[in-house]
mmCIF file of C-alpha atoms in Angstrom:
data_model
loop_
_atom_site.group_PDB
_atom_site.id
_atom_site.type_symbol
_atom_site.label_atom_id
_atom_site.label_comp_id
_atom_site.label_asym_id
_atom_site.label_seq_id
_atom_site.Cartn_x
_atom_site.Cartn_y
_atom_site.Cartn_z
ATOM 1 C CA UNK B 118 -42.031 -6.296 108.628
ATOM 2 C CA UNK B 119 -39.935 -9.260 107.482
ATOM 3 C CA UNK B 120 -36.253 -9.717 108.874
ATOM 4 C CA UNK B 121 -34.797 -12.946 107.056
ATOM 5 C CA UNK B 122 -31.697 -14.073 106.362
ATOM 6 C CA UNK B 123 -28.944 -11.853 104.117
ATOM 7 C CA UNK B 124 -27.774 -13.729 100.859
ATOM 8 C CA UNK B 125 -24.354 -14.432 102.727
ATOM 9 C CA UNK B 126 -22.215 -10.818 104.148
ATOM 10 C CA UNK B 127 -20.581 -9.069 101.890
ATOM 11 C CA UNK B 128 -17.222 -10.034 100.448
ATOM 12 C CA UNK B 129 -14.492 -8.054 101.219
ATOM 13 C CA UNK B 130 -12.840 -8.041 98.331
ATOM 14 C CA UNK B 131 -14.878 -7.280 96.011
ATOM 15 C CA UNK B 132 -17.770 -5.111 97.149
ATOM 16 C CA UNK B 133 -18.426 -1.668 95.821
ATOM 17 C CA UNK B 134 -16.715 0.769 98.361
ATOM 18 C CA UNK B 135 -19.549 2.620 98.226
ATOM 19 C CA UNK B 136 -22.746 1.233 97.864
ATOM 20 C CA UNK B 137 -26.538 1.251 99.292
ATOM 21 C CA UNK B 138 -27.288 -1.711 100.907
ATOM 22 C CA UNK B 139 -30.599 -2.047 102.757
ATOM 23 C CA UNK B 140 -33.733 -4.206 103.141
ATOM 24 C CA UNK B 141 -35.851 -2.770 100.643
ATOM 25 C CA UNK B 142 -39.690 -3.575 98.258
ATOM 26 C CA UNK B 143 -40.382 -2.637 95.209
ATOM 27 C CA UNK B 144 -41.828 0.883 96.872
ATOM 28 C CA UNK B 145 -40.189 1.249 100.241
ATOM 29 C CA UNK B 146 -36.735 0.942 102.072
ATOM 30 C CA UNK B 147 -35.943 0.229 105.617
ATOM 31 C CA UNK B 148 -33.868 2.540 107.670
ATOM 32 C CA UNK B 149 -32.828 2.104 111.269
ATOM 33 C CA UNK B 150 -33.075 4.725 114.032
ATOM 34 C CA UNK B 151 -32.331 4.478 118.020
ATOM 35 C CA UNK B 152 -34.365 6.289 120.937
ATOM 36 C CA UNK B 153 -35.104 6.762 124.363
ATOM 37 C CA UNK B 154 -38.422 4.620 125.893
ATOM 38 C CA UNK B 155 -40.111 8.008 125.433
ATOM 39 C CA UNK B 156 -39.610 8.153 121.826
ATOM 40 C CA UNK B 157 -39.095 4.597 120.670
ATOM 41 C CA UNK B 158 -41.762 2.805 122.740
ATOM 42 C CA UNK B 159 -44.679 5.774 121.024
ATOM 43 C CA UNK B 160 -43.135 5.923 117.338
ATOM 44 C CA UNK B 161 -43.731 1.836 117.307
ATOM 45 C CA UNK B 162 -46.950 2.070 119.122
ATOM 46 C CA UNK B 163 -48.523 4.726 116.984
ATOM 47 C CA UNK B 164 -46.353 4.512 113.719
ATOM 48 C CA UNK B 165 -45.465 8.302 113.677
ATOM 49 C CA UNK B 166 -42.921 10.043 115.766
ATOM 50 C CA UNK B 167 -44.576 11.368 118.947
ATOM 51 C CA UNK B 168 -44.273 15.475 119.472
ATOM 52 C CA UNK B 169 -41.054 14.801 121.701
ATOM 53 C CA UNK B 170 -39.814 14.018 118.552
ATOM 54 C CA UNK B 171 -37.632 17.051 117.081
ATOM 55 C CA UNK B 172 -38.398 18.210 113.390
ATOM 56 C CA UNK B 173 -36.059 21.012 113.765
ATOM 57 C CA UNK B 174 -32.545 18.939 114.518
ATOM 58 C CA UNK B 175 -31.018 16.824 112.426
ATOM 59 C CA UNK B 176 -31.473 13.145 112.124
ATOM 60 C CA UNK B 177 -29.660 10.457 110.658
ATOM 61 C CA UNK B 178 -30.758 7.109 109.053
ATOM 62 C CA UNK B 179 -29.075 3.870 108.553
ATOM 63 C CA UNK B 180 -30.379 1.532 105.833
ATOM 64 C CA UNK B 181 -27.285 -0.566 107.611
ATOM 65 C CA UNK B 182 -28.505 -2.928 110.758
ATOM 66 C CA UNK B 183 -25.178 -4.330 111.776
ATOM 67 C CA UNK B 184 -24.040 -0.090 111.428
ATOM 68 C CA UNK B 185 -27.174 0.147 113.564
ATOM 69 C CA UNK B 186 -25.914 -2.029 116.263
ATOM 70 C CA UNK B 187 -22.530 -0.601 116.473
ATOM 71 C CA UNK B 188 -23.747 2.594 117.020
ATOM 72 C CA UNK B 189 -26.340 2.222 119.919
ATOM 73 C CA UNK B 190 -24.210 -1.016 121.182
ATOM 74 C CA UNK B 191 -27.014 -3.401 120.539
ATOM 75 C CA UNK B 192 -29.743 -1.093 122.048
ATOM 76 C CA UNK B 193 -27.601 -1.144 125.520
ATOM 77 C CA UNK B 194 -26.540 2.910 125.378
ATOM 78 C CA UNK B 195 -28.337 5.655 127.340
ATOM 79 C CA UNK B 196 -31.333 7.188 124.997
ATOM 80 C CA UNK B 197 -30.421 4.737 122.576
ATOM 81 C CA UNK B 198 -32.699 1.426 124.366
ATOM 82 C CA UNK B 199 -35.200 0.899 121.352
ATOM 83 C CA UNK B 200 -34.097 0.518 117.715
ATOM 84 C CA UNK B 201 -36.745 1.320 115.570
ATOM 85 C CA UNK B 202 -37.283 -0.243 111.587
ATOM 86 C CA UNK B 203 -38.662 2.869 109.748
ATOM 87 C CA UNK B 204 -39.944 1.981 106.689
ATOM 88 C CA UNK B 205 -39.911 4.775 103.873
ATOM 89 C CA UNK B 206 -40.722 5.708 100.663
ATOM 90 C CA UNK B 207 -38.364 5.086 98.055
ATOM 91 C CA UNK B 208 -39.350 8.407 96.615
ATOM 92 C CA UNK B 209 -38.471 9.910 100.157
ATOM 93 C CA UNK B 210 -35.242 8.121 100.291
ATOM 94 C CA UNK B 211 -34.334 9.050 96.467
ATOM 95 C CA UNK B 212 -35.558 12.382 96.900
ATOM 96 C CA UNK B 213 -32.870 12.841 100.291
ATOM 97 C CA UNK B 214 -30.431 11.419 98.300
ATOM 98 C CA UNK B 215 -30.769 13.675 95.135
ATOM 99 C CA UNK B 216 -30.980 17.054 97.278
ATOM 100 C CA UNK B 217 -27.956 15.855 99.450
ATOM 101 C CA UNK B 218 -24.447 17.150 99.984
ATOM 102 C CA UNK B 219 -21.501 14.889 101.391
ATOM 103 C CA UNK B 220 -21.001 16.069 104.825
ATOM 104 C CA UNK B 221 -16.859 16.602 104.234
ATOM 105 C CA UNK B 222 -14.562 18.013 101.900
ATOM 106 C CA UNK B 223 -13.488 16.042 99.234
ATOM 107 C CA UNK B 224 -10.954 17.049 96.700
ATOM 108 C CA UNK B 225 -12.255 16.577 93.205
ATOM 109 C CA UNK B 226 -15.300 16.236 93.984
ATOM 110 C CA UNK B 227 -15.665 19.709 95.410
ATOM 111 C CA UNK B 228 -14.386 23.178 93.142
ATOM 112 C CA UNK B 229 -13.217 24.349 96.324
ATOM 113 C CA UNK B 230 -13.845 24.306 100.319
ATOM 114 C CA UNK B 231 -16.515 27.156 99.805
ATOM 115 C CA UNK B 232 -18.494 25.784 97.280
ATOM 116 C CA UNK B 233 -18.714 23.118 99.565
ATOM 117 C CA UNK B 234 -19.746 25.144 102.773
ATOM 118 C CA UNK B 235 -22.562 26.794 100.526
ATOM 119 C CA UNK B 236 -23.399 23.415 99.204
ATOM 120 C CA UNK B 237 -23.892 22.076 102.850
ATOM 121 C CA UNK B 238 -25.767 25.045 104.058
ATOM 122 C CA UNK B 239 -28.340 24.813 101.562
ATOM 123 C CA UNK B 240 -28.310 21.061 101.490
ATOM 124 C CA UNK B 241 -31.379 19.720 103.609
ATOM 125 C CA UNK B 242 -29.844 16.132 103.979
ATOM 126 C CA UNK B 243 -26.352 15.181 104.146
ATOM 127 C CA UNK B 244 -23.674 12.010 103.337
ATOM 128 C CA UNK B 245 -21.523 10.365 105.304
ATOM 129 C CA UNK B 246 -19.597 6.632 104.568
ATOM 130 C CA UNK B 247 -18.627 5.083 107.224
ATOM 131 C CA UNK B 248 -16.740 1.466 107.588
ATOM 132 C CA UNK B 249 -19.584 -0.826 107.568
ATOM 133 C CA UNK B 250 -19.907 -3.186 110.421
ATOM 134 C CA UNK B 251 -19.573 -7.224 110.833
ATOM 135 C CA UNK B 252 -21.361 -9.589 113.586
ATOM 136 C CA UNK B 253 -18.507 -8.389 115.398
ATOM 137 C CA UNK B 254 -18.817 -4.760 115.016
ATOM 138 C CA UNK B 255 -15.560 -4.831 113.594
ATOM 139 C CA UNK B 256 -14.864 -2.082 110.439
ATOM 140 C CA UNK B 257 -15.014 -4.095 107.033
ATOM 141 C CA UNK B 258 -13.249 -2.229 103.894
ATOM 142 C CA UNK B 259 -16.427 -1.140 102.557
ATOM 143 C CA UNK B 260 -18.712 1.908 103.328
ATOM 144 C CA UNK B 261 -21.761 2.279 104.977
ATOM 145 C CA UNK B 262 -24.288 5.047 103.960
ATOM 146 C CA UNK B 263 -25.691 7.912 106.887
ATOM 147 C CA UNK B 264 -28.282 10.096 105.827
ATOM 148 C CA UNK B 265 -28.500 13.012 107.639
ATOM 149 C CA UNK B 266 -32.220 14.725 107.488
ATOM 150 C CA UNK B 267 -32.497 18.399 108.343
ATOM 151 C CA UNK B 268 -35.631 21.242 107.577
ATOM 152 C CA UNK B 269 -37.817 20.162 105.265
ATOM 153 C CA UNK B 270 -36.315 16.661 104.336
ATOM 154 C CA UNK B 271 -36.661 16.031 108.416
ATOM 155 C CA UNK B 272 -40.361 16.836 108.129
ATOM 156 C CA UNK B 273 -41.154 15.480 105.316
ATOM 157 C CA UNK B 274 -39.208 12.177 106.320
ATOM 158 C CA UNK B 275 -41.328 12.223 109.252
ATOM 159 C CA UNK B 276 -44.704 13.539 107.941
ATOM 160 C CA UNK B 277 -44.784 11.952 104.818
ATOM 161 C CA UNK B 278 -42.247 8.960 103.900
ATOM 162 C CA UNK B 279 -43.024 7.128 106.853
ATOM 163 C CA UNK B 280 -45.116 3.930 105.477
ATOM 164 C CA UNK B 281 -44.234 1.785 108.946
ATOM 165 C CA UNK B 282 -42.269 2.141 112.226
ATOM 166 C CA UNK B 283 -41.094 -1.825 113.905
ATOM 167 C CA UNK B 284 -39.382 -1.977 117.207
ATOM 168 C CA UNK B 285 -36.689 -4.871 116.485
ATOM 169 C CA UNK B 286 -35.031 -4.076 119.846
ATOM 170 C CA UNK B 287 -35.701 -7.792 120.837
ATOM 171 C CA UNK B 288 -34.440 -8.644 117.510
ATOM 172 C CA UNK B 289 -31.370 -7.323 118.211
ATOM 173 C CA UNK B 290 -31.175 -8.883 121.298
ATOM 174 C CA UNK B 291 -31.446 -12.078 120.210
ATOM 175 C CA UNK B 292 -28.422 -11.267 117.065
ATOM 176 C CA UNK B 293 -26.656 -10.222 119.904
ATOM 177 C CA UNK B 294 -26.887 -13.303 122.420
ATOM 178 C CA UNK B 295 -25.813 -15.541 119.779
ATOM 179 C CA UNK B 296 -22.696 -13.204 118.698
ATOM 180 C CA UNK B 297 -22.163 -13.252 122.547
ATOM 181 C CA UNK B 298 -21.724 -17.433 122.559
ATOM 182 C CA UNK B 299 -20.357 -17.847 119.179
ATOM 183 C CA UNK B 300 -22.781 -19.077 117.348
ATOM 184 C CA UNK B 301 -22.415 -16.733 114.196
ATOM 185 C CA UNK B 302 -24.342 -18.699 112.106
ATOM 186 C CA UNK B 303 -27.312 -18.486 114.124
ATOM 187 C CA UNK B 304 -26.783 -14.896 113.925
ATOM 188 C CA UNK B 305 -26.075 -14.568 110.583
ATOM 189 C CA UNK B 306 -29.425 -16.131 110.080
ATOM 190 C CA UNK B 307 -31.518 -13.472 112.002
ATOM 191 C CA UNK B 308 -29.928 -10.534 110.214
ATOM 192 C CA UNK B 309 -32.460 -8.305 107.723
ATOM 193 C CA UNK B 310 -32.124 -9.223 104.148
ATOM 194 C CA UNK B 311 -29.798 -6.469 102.969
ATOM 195 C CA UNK B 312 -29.385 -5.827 99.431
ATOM 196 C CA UNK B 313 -27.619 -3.601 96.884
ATOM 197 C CA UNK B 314 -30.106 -0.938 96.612
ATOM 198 C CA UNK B 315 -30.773 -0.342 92.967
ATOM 199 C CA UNK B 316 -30.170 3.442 92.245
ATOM 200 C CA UNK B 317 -27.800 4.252 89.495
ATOM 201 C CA UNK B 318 -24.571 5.267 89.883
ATOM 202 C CA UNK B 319 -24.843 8.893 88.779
ATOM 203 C CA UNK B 320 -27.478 9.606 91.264
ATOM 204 C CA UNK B 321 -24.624 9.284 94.169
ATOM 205 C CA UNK B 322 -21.457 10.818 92.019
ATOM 206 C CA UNK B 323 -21.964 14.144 94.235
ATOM 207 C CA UNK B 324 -21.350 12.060 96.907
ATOM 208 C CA UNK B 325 -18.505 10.567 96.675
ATOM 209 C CA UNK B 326 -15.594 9.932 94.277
#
């Protein structure tokens, strides 16, 4: 799986608050994911999740790498040693996005808190927007996307979308030992090629405003 260099990080200023950005083909989209040796070292070896895998809890995705890092702290947390590439269908993806409900409240885009709740409880994947992430881990003004997979979009996501599973742990590494000494542009170099991912804007107006 290739990992080049982004067309320059985002500008502040004037990126889309919300917007998918992720290394993506014409037919598949990467996603990130962090395990334990038990999980991570099998689901790279074999391409597949192994049976310690869960299809009955929740998981999230991150088409977001640098959201990636700031959530397992470069691969360094407890259960969270091997960051795994997944790379999925587009259909999958588009599919999870269509059928999925924004994991909070939000005025005006909900009729009321329990439409919402019955929303959610039917929903098999859910939305959250987080701050996305710089070299630094620092919170930039723009969002990041989570995708939260439950029931069947959990098994099908890991029955079916899966095209490829890359552990980029040592990737990582290597982002994060030139973060360490400063040499951002070295970094910056490394990251995955992250691009506005082209889905319309009416297939995300349930999921945000």
């Amino acid at each position: 799986m290739a990992h080049v260099k982004r067309c320059g990080q985002p500008d502040p200023v004037t990126e889309p608050k919300h917007q998918i950005r992720a290394l993506h083909t014409v037919a598949t989209v990467t996603v990130y994911q962090a395990y334990s040796p038990e999980i991570g070292l099998a689901a790279a070896r074999d391409g597949r999740f192994p049976a310690a895998w869960r299809r009955d809890r929740m998981t999230w995705i991150k088409p977001s790498f640098l959201w990636m890092m700031y959530r397992c702290g470069w691969g360094t947390k407890e259960g969270q040693e091997h960051v795994l590439a997944v790379e999925i269908t587009r259909e999958g993806f588009e599919w999870a996005l269509r059928h999925a409900c924004l994991s909070h409240y939000e005025r005006g885009l909900h009729t009321d808190r329990n439409a919402w709740r019955r929303r959610l409880k039917r929903a098999p994947a859910r939305v959250q927007w987080d701050p996305e992430r710089d070299l630094h881990l620092q919170p930039l003004p723009h969002r990041s996307l989570q995708l939260g997979l439950a029931g069947e979009a959990a098994r099908f996501y890991a029955d079916e979308w899966i095209v490829s599973i890359a552990d980029v742990t040592a990737l990582a590494r290597r982002i994060h030992t030139h973060v360490r000494k400063g040499e951002l542009d070295a970094a910056q170099a490394l990251l995955p090629r992250e691009r506005p991912y082209p889905v319309g804007d009416e297939a995300l107006t349930h999921l945000h405003r």
